[in-house]
């Protein structure tokens, strides 16, 4: 019988990690449930898919705190912590495996796994490096991983390498790339552009949540170096990065390109929007753990231009299925976009190879199957 899985995520916002969760839970729907620390759009999506959701008491809140910020500051007071741990532990006793899908969920799930005596799988969606996290947070996470965790799942070689360097145990590590389902096969490019107030000229898009390390400001600077063309920025500040949101809009004004930018906020129709772009840009200035937007763009047959760091290099197969540019350099990004624009043949060449590559490497079914085996392995290991 398939193990009963308790998925735990601290957030109810829908960012990349939560999209992975939404895909995974479908496979465990009959036997599993999800524990969230707060209410929000994720709960609605899960319940609409027929998944059982439990929530921590309303006084336990972690929203409004930066996802990549200090864990110590993010953690609530000790009594609240003890209470939530006990609650997750009680829920875990009705399941065979605990599956932590975010860092904050992981810390509390690790404690709950002791309370409940259940194996713990940690899906680590982050690069555990000092560029992303404080020293104490990395130490705490690695200590809990090495002592209390049965399996750690990471989405890329880049995330695996950072985990090793941080001192994570190799024997429990498994690499499972995000799997992504195909978007709609067709979208009316002209209609989408009209909706966005765009004509037939060159348009590139950036599709990520707004956070300074995701580098949307570099895309704005690159636009300012292009004499013509437009940029679409889709995504919202989901984890307290509202200042960055304002700073981006200010920057667009200061660079004199605000009339050539469309800030769309969070969107649920990303593939449809992507198909109306001439290029999708992935401008992260720190190493990216995965970067689903690159795969989505490849599946939509839109050329990708990405900052060459973290998983982008693997996902674009070293530059053979997309264009890699130095991270944080608006001038190089602008030149790469100019080249694409000047040679439609080049773009066509990339998209043919990229679509085949993305379908082969990043299928949703393959991800669910791999994670299903890891969960089964974890359940067996504890049962011994
Ligand atoms: C996090 C990472 C992102 C990744 C996603 C899913 O949001 O920042 O790179 O695509 O998780 O693993």
CSV table of C-alpha atoms and ligand atoms in Angstrom, one decimal:
chain,number,residue,atom,x,y,z
A,1,UNK,CA,0.0,0.0,0.0
A,2,UNK,CA,1.2,3.5,-0.8
A,3,UNK,CA,2.6,5.3,2.3
A,4,UNK,CA,0.3,8.0,3.8
A,5,UNK,CA,2.2,11.3,3.5
A,6,UNK,CA,1.8,14.4,5.6
A,7,UNK,CA,3.1,17.3,3.5
A,8,UNK,CA,4.1,20.4,5.5
A,9,UNK,CA,4.6,23.9,4.0
A,10,UNK,CA,4.8,27.1,6.0
A,11,UNK,CA,3.4,29.3,3.3
A,12,UNK,CA,0.0,29.5,1.7
A,13,UNK,CA,1.3,31.8,-1.1
A,14,UNK,CA,1.9,30.1,-4.4
A,15,UNK,CA,5.6,30.4,-5.2
A,16,UNK,CA,7.8,27.8,-7.1
A,17,UNK,CA,8.0,25.4,-4.2
A,18,UNK,CA,4.3,25.4,-3.7
A,19,UNK,CA,3.7,24.7,-7.4
A,20,UNK,CA,5.9,21.6,-6.9
A,21,UNK,CA,3.7,20.7,-3.9
A,22,UNK,CA,0.5,21.1,-5.9
A,23,UNK,CA,1.9,18.7,-8.5
A,24,UNK,CA,3.1,16.2,-6.0
A,25,UNK,CA,0.0,16.0,-3.8
A,26,UNK,CA,-2.2,14.9,-6.7
A,27,UNK,CA,-0.4,11.6,-6.6
A,28,UNK,CA,-0.8,11.1,-2.9
A,29,UNK,CA,-4.3,12.6,-2.7
A,30,UNK,CA,-6.1,9.6,-1.5
A,31,UNK,CA,-3.7,8.7,1.2
A,32,UNK,CA,-2.2,12.0,2.3
A,33,UNK,CA,-2.9,15.5,3.5
A,34,UNK,CA,-1.2,18.9,3.7
A,35,UNK,CA,-0.4,21.0,6.8
A,36,UNK,CA,-0.1,24.7,6.3
A,37,UNK,CA,1.0,27.4,8.8
A,38,UNK,CA,-1.4,30.0,7.4
A,39,UNK,CA,-4.4,30.5,5.2
A,40,UNK,CA,-4.2,31.7,1.6
A,41,UNK,CA,-4.4,30.9,-2.1
A,42,UNK,CA,-2.6,27.6,-1.7
A,43,UNK,CA,-5.2,26.2,0.6
A,44,UNK,CA,-7.9,27.1,-1.9
A,45,UNK,CA,-6.1,25.4,-4.8
A,46,UNK,CA,-5.4,22.3,-2.7
A,47,UNK,CA,-9.0,21.9,-1.5
A,48,UNK,CA,-10.3,22.5,-5.0
A,49,UNK,CA,-8.1,19.6,-6.0
A,50,UNK,CA,-9.8,17.5,-3.3
A,51,UNK,CA,-6.8,17.4,-0.9
A,52,UNK,CA,-7.3,17.4,2.9
A,53,UNK,CA,-5.7,20.5,4.4
A,54,UNK,CA,-5.0,21.2,8.1
A,55,UNK,CA,-3.9,24.6,9.4
A,56,UNK,CA,-2.0,25.8,12.4
A,57,UNK,CA,-3.9,28.0,14.9
A,58,UNK,CA,-4.4,31.6,13.6
A,59,UNK,CA,-2.0,33.0,16.1
A,60,UNK,CA,0.8,31.3,14.4
A,61,UNK,CA,1.9,33.5,11.6
A,62,UNK,CA,5.0,33.5,9.4
A,63,UNK,CA,3.8,35.5,6.5
A,64,UNK,CA,5.2,38.9,5.8
A,65,UNK,CA,8.6,37.6,6.7
A,66,UNK,CA,11.1,37.3,3.9
A,67,UNK,CA,11.3,33.7,2.6
A,68,UNK,CA,15.1,33.9,2.5
A,69,UNK,CA,15.4,36.0,5.6
A,70,UNK,CA,16.6,34.9,9.1
A,71,UNK,CA,15.0,31.8,10.4
A,72,UNK,CA,15.7,32.8,13.9
A,73,UNK,CA,13.7,36.0,13.5
A,74,UNK,CA,11.0,34.2,11.6
A,75,UNK,CA,10.4,31.7,14.3
A,76,UNK,CA,7.6,32.5,16.7
A,77,UNK,CA,7.9,32.4,20.5
A,78,UNK,CA,8.9,29.2,22.2
A,79,UNK,CA,5.4,28.2,23.6
A,80,UNK,CA,3.9,28.7,20.2
A,81,UNK,CA,6.7,26.6,18.7
A,82,UNK,CA,6.1,23.8,21.1
A,83,UNK,CA,2.4,23.8,20.4
A,84,UNK,CA,2.7,23.7,16.7
A,85,UNK,CA,5.3,20.9,16.9
A,86,UNK,CA,2.9,18.9,19.1
A,87,UNK,CA,0.1,19.5,16.6
A,88,UNK,CA,2.1,18.5,13.6
A,89,UNK,CA,3.4,15.5,15.6
A,90,UNK,CA,-0.2,14.4,16.3
A,91,UNK,CA,-1.2,14.7,12.7
A,92,UNK,CA,2.0,12.8,11.6
A,93,UNK,CA,0.9,9.8,13.7
A,94,UNK,CA,-1.9,9.3,11.3
A,95,UNK,CA,0.6,9.2,8.4
A,96,UNK,CA,3.6,7.1,7.5
A,97,UNK,CA,6.0,9.8,6.3
A,98,UNK,CA,6.4,13.6,6.9
A,99,UNK,CA,7.3,15.6,3.8
A,100,UNK,CA,8.6,19.1,4.6
A,101,UNK,CA,8.4,21.4,1.6
A,102,UNK,CA,9.9,24.6,3.0
A,103,UNK,CA,12.7,25.6,5.4
A,104,UNK,CA,10.4,26.8,8.2
A,105,UNK,CA,8.3,23.7,7.7
A,106,UNK,CA,11.4,21.6,7.8
A,107,UNK,CA,12.6,22.9,11.2
A,108,UNK,CA,9.3,22.2,12.9
A,109,UNK,CA,8.7,18.9,11.0
A,110,UNK,CA,12.1,17.7,12.2
A,111,UNK,CA,11.0,18.2,15.8
A,112,UNK,CA,7.6,16.7,15.0
A,113,UNK,CA,9.3,13.7,13.5
A,114,UNK,CA,10.8,12.9,16.9
A,115,UNK,CA,7.5,13.4,18.7
A,116,UNK,CA,5.7,11.1,16.2
A,117,UNK,CA,8.4,8.6,15.4
A,118,UNK,CA,7.9,9.0,11.7
A,119,UNK,CA,10.5,9.3,8.9
A,120,UNK,CA,11.1,12.8,7.5
A,121,UNK,CA,11.8,13.8,3.9
A,122,UNK,CA,13.0,17.3,3.3
A,123,UNK,CA,12.4,18.9,-0.2
A,124,UNK,CA,15.1,21.5,-0.1
A,125,UNK,CA,14.1,24.2,-2.7
A,126,UNK,CA,17.0,26.5,-1.8
A,127,UNK,CA,20.7,27.0,-2.3
A,128,UNK,CA,22.2,26.7,1.2
A,129,UNK,CA,24.9,29.2,0.8
A,130,UNK,CA,25.9,32.4,2.7
A,131,UNK,CA,24.7,34.5,-0.3
A,132,UNK,CA,21.2,33.3,0.6
A,133,UNK,CA,21.2,32.5,4.3
A,134,UNK,CA,22.8,33.4,7.6
A,135,UNK,CA,25.5,31.2,9.1
A,136,UNK,CA,23.3,30.1,12.0
A,137,UNK,CA,20.5,29.1,9.8
A,138,UNK,CA,22.6,27.0,7.6
A,139,UNK,CA,24.2,25.3,10.6
A,140,UNK,CA,20.8,24.6,12.2
A,141,UNK,CA,19.3,23.2,9.0
A,142,UNK,CA,22.3,20.9,8.3
A,143,UNK,CA,22.3,19.6,11.9
A,144,UNK,CA,18.6,18.7,11.6
A,145,UNK,CA,19.2,17.2,8.1
A,146,UNK,CA,22.1,15.1,9.2
A,147,UNK,CA,20.6,13.9,12.4
A,148,UNK,CA,16.8,13.6,11.9
A,149,UNK,CA,16.2,13.4,8.2
A,150,UNK,CA,15.8,10.2,6.2
A,151,UNK,CA,16.0,11.8,2.7
A,152,UNK,CA,16.8,15.2,1.4
A,153,UNK,CA,15.5,16.0,-2.1
A,154,UNK,CA,17.0,18.9,-4.1
A,155,UNK,CA,16.0,20.1,-7.6
A,156,UNK,CA,19.4,20.5,-9.2
A,157,UNK,CA,23.1,19.8,-9.2
A,158,UNK,CA,23.7,23.3,-8.1
A,159,UNK,CA,21.5,22.9,-5.0
A,160,UNK,CA,23.1,19.5,-4.3
A,161,UNK,CA,26.6,21.1,-4.4
A,162,UNK,CA,25.6,23.9,-2.0
A,163,UNK,CA,24.1,21.3,0.4
A,164,UNK,CA,27.3,19.3,0.3
A,165,UNK,CA,29.5,22.3,0.9
A,166,UNK,CA,27.3,23.3,3.8
A,167,UNK,CA,28.0,19.9,5.4
A,168,UNK,CA,24.9,17.9,4.4
A,169,UNK,CA,25.2,14.1,4.4
A,170,UNK,CA,25.6,12.6,0.9
A,171,UNK,CA,24.0,9.3,1.6
A,172,UNK,CA,20.5,10.7,2.1
A,173,UNK,CA,20.7,13.2,-0.8
A,174,UNK,CA,18.6,12.7,-3.9
A,175,UNK,CA,18.4,15.0,-7.0
A,176,UNK,CA,15.0,15.2,-8.5
A,177,UNK,CA,14.5,18.1,-11.0
A,178,UNK,CA,11.2,19.9,-10.9
A,179,UNK,CA,8.7,18.4,-13.4
A,180,UNK,CA,6.5,20.8,-15.3
A,181,UNK,CA,3.3,20.0,-17.2
A,182,UNK,CA,2.9,21.6,-20.6
A,183,UNK,CA,1.0,24.8,-20.9
A,184,UNK,CA,-1.8,25.2,-23.4
A,185,UNK,CA,-0.6,24.3,-26.9
A,186,UNK,CA,-1.9,27.5,-28.4
A,187,UNK,CA,-2.4,31.1,-27.3
A,188,UNK,CA,-3.5,34.0,-29.4
A,189,UNK,CA,-0.4,36.1,-29.4
A,190,UNK,CA,-2.0,39.2,-30.9
A,191,UNK,CA,-4.9,39.1,-28.4
A,192,UNK,CA,-2.6,38.7,-25.4
A,193,UNK,CA,-0.5,41.6,-26.7
A,194,UNK,CA,-3.5,43.8,-27.2
A,195,UNK,CA,-4.6,43.0,-23.7
A,196,UNK,CA,-1.3,44.2,-22.4
A,197,UNK,CA,-1.3,47.3,-24.6
A,198,UNK,CA,1.5,46.0,-26.7
A,199,UNK,CA,1.9,46.0,-30.4
A,200,UNK,CA,4.0,43.8,-32.8
A,201,UNK,CA,7.4,45.0,-31.7
A,202,UNK,CA,10.0,43.1,-29.7
A,203,UNK,CA,8.9,42.1,-26.2
A,204,UNK,CA,10.7,40.1,-23.5
A,205,UNK,CA,9.2,38.9,-20.3
A,206,UNK,CA,10.4,38.1,-16.7
A,207,UNK,CA,8.3,35.6,-14.8
A,208,UNK,CA,9.3,35.2,-11.1
A,209,UNK,CA,8.2,36.4,-7.8
A,210,UNK,CA,9.7,39.8,-7.0
A,211,UNK,CA,12.8,39.6,-4.8
A,212,UNK,CA,16.1,41.4,-5.2
A,213,UNK,CA,18.1,38.3,-5.8
A,214,UNK,CA,15.7,37.3,-8.6
A,215,UNK,CA,17.2,40.3,-10.4
A,216,UNK,CA,14.2,42.0,-12.1
A,217,UNK,CA,16.2,45.3,-11.8
A,218,UNK,CA,18.8,44.0,-14.2
A,219,UNK,CA,16.1,43.4,-16.8
A,220,UNK,CA,14.9,47.0,-16.4
A,221,UNK,CA,18.5,48.2,-16.9
A,222,UNK,CA,18.8,46.0,-20.0
A,223,UNK,CA,15.6,47.5,-21.4
A,224,UNK,CA,17.0,51.0,-20.9
A,225,UNK,CA,20.0,50.0,-23.1
A,226,UNK,CA,17.7,48.8,-25.9
A,227,UNK,CA,16.6,51.7,-28.1
A,228,UNK,CA,13.1,50.2,-28.6
A,229,UNK,CA,11.1,47.2,-27.4
A,230,UNK,CA,9.1,46.4,-24.3
A,231,UNK,CA,9.4,44.3,-21.1
A,232,UNK,CA,6.7,42.5,-19.2
A,233,UNK,CA,7.4,41.8,-15.5
A,234,UNK,CA,4.9,39.2,-14.1
A,235,UNK,CA,5.1,38.3,-10.4
A,236,UNK,CA,4.4,39.7,-7.0
A,237,UNK,CA,6.4,40.3,-3.8
A,238,UNK,CA,5.1,37.2,-2.0
A,239,UNK,CA,7.3,37.2,1.0
A,240,UNK,CA,7.6,40.7,2.3
A,241,UNK,CA,9.7,42.2,-0.5
A,242,UNK,CA,7.4,45.2,-1.0
A,243,UNK,CA,10.2,47.7,-0.9
A,244,UNK,CA,11.8,45.9,-3.8
A,245,UNK,CA,8.5,46.1,-5.7
A,246,UNK,CA,8.4,49.9,-5.2
A,247,UNK,CA,12.1,50.2,-6.0
A,248,UNK,CA,11.6,48.5,-9.4
A,249,UNK,CA,8.8,50.9,-10.3
A,250,UNK,CA,11.0,53.8,-9.3
A,251,UNK,CA,13.9,52.5,-11.3
A,252,UNK,CA,11.8,52.2,-14.4
A,253,UNK,CA,10.9,55.9,-14.0
A,254,UNK,CA,14.5,56.9,-13.4
A,255,UNK,CA,15.7,55.0,-16.4
A,256,UNK,CA,12.9,56.6,-18.5
A,257,UNK,CA,11.4,53.3,-19.6
A,258,UNK,CA,8.2,53.2,-17.5
A,259,UNK,CA,6.1,53.5,-20.7
A,260,UNK,CA,7.9,50.4,-22.1
A,261,UNK,CA,7.3,48.2,-19.1
A,262,UNK,CA,4.2,46.3,-18.0
A,263,UNK,CA,4.1,45.3,-14.3
A,264,UNK,CA,1.5,42.6,-14.2
A,265,UNK,CA,1.6,41.3,-10.6
A,266,UNK,CA,1.0,37.7,-9.8
A,267,UNK,CA,-0.6,35.8,-12.8
A,268,UNK,CA,-2.1,32.3,-13.1
A,269,UNK,CA,-1.9,32.3,-16.9
A,270,UNK,CA,1.9,32.3,-17.3
A,271,UNK,CA,2.2,29.9,-20.3
A,272,UNK,CA,-0.4,32.0,-22.2
A,273,UNK,CA,1.5,35.2,-21.5
A,274,UNK,CA,4.8,33.6,-22.3
A,275,UNK,CA,3.7,32.5,-25.8
A,276,UNK,CA,3.2,36.2,-26.6
A,277,UNK,CA,6.9,37.0,-25.8
A,278,UNK,CA,9.9,37.1,-28.1
A,279,UNK,CA,12.1,36.0,-25.3
A,280,UNK,CA,11.9,35.0,-21.6
A,281,UNK,CA,14.6,36.4,-19.4
A,282,UNK,CA,15.8,34.8,-16.2
A,283,UNK,CA,18.0,37.5,-14.5
A,284,UNK,CA,18.8,36.1,-11.0
A,285,UNK,CA,21.9,37.7,-9.5
A,286,UNK,CA,22.4,34.9,-7.0
A,287,UNK,CA,22.6,31.2,-7.8
A,288,UNK,CA,19.1,29.9,-8.6
A,289,UNK,CA,18.1,26.6,-7.0
A,290,UNK,CA,16.0,25.6,-10.0
A,291,UNK,CA,14.1,28.3,-12.0
A,292,UNK,CA,10.8,26.8,-13.3
A,293,UNK,CA,10.3,29.8,-15.6
A,294,UNK,CA,13.1,28.6,-17.9
A,295,UNK,CA,11.5,25.2,-18.4
A,296,UNK,CA,8.0,26.7,-18.8
A,297,UNK,CA,9.4,29.0,-21.5
A,298,UNK,CA,11.1,26.1,-23.3
A,299,UNK,CA,7.8,24.2,-23.3
A,300,UNK,CA,6.1,27.3,-24.7
A,301,UNK,CA,8.7,27.5,-27.5
A,302,UNK,CA,10.1,30.9,-26.5
A,303,UNK,CA,13.9,31.5,-26.4
A,304,UNK,CA,15.4,31.8,-22.9
A,305,UNK,CA,18.1,34.2,-21.9
A,306,UNK,CA,19.4,33.5,-18.4
A,307,UNK,CA,22.1,34.6,-16.0
A,308,UNK,CA,24.7,31.9,-15.9
A,309,UNK,CA,24.6,30.8,-12.3
A,310,UNK,CA,23.2,28.1,-10.2
A,311,UNK,CA,20.8,25.7,-11.9
A,312,UNK,CA,20.4,27.9,-15.0
A,313,UNK,CA,23.5,26.4,-16.5
A,314,UNK,CA,22.2,22.8,-16.1
A,315,UNK,CA,18.7,23.7,-17.3
A,316,UNK,CA,20.0,25.4,-20.4
A,317,UNK,CA,22.4,22.5,-21.0
A,318,UNK,CA,25.5,24.7,-20.7
A,319,UNK,CA,24.0,27.1,-23.3
A,320,UNK,CA,23.0,24.7,-26.0
A,321,UNK,CA,19.2,25.2,-25.5
A,322,UNK,CA,19.2,28.8,-24.4
A,323,UNK,CA,21.5,31.8,-24.1
A,324,UNK,CA,23.6,32.2,-20.9
A,325,UNK,CA,24.9,35.7,-20.0
A,326,UNK,CA,27.0,36.8,-17.0
A,327,UNK,CA,25.0,37.3,-13.9
A,328,UNK,CA,24.1,40.9,-13.0
A,329,UNK,CA,25.3,42.4,-16.2
A,330,UNK,CA,22.6,44.5,-18.0
A,331,UNK,CA,24.8,45.4,-20.9
A,332,UNK,CA,25.5,41.7,-21.8
A,333,UNK,CA,21.8,40.9,-21.4
A,334,UNK,CA,20.8,43.8,-23.7
A,335,UNK,CA,23.3,42.6,-26.3
A,336,UNK,CA,22.0,39.0,-26.1
A,337,UNK,CA,18.4,40.3,-26.6
A,338,UNK,CA,19.6,42.4,-29.6
A,339,UNK,CA,21.2,39.3,-31.2
A,340,UNK,CA,18.0,37.3,-30.8
A,341,UNK,CA,15.9,40.1,-32.3
A,342,UNK,CA,18.3,40.6,-35.2
A,343,UNK,CA,18.3,36.9,-36.2
A,344,UNK,CA,15.0,35.1,-36.1
A,345,UNK,CA,16.7,32.0,-37.4
A,346,UNK,CA,18.8,31.8,-34.2
A,347,UNK,CA,15.7,32.0,-32.1
A,348,UNK,CA,14.0,29.2,-34.1
A,349,UNK,CA,17.0,27.0,-33.7
A,350,UNK,CA,17.0,27.4,-30.0
A,351,UNK,CA,13.4,26.7,-29.5
A,352,UNK,CA,13.3,23.5,-31.4
A,353,UNK,CA,16.1,22.0,-29.4
A,354,UNK,CA,14.9,23.5,-26.1
A,355,UNK,CA,11.4,22.1,-26.4
A,356,UNK,CA,12.6,18.6,-27.0
A,357,UNK,CA,15.1,18.9,-24.1
A,358,UNK,CA,12.5,20.2,-21.7
A,359,UNK,CA,10.1,17.5,-22.5
A,360,UNK,CA,12.7,14.8,-22.1
A,361,UNK,CA,14.3,16.2,-18.9
A,362,UNK,CA,11.6,17.9,-16.9
A,363,UNK,CA,8.4,15.9,-17.2
A,364,UNK,CA,5.9,16.1,-14.3
A,365,UNK,CA,5.2,12.3,-14.3
A,366,UNK,CA,8.9,11.6,-13.9
A,367,UNK,CA,9.2,13.9,-10.9
A,368,UNK,CA,6.2,12.4,-9.2
A,369,UNK,CA,7.5,8.9,-9.8
A,370,UNK,CA,11.0,9.6,-8.5
A,371,UNK,CA,9.6,11.3,-5.4
A,372,UNK,CA,7.1,8.5,-4.9
A,373,UNK,CA,10.0,6.0,-4.8
A,374,UNK,CA,11.9,8.2,-2.3
A,375,UNK,CA,8.9,8.4,0.0
A,376,UNK,CA,8.4,4.7,-0.2
A,377,UNK,CA,12.1,4.1,0.6
A,378,UNK,CA,11.8,6.4,3.6
A,379,UNK,CA,8.8,4.6,4.9
A,380,UNK,CA,10.5,1.2,4.5
A,381,UNK,CA,13.6,2.4,6.2
A,382,UNK,CA,11.8,3.5,9.3
A,383,UNK,CA,9.6,0.4,9.3
A,384,UNK,CA,12.7,-1.9,9.6
B,1,LIG,C1,12.2,28.0,-5.0
B,1,LIG,C2,13.5,28.3,-5.8
B,1,LIG,C3,13.3,28.2,-7.3
B,1,LIG,C4,12.7,26.8,-7.6
B,1,LIG,C5,11.4,26.5,-6.8
B,1,LIG,C6,10.9,25.1,-7.0
B,1,LIG,O1,11.2,28.9,-5.3
B,1,LIG,O2,13.9,29.7,-5.5
B,1,LIG,O3,14.5,28.3,-8.0
B,1,LIG,O4,12.3,26.8,-9.0
B,1,LIG,O5,11.7,26.7,-5.4
B,1,LIG,O6,11.9,24.1,-6.6
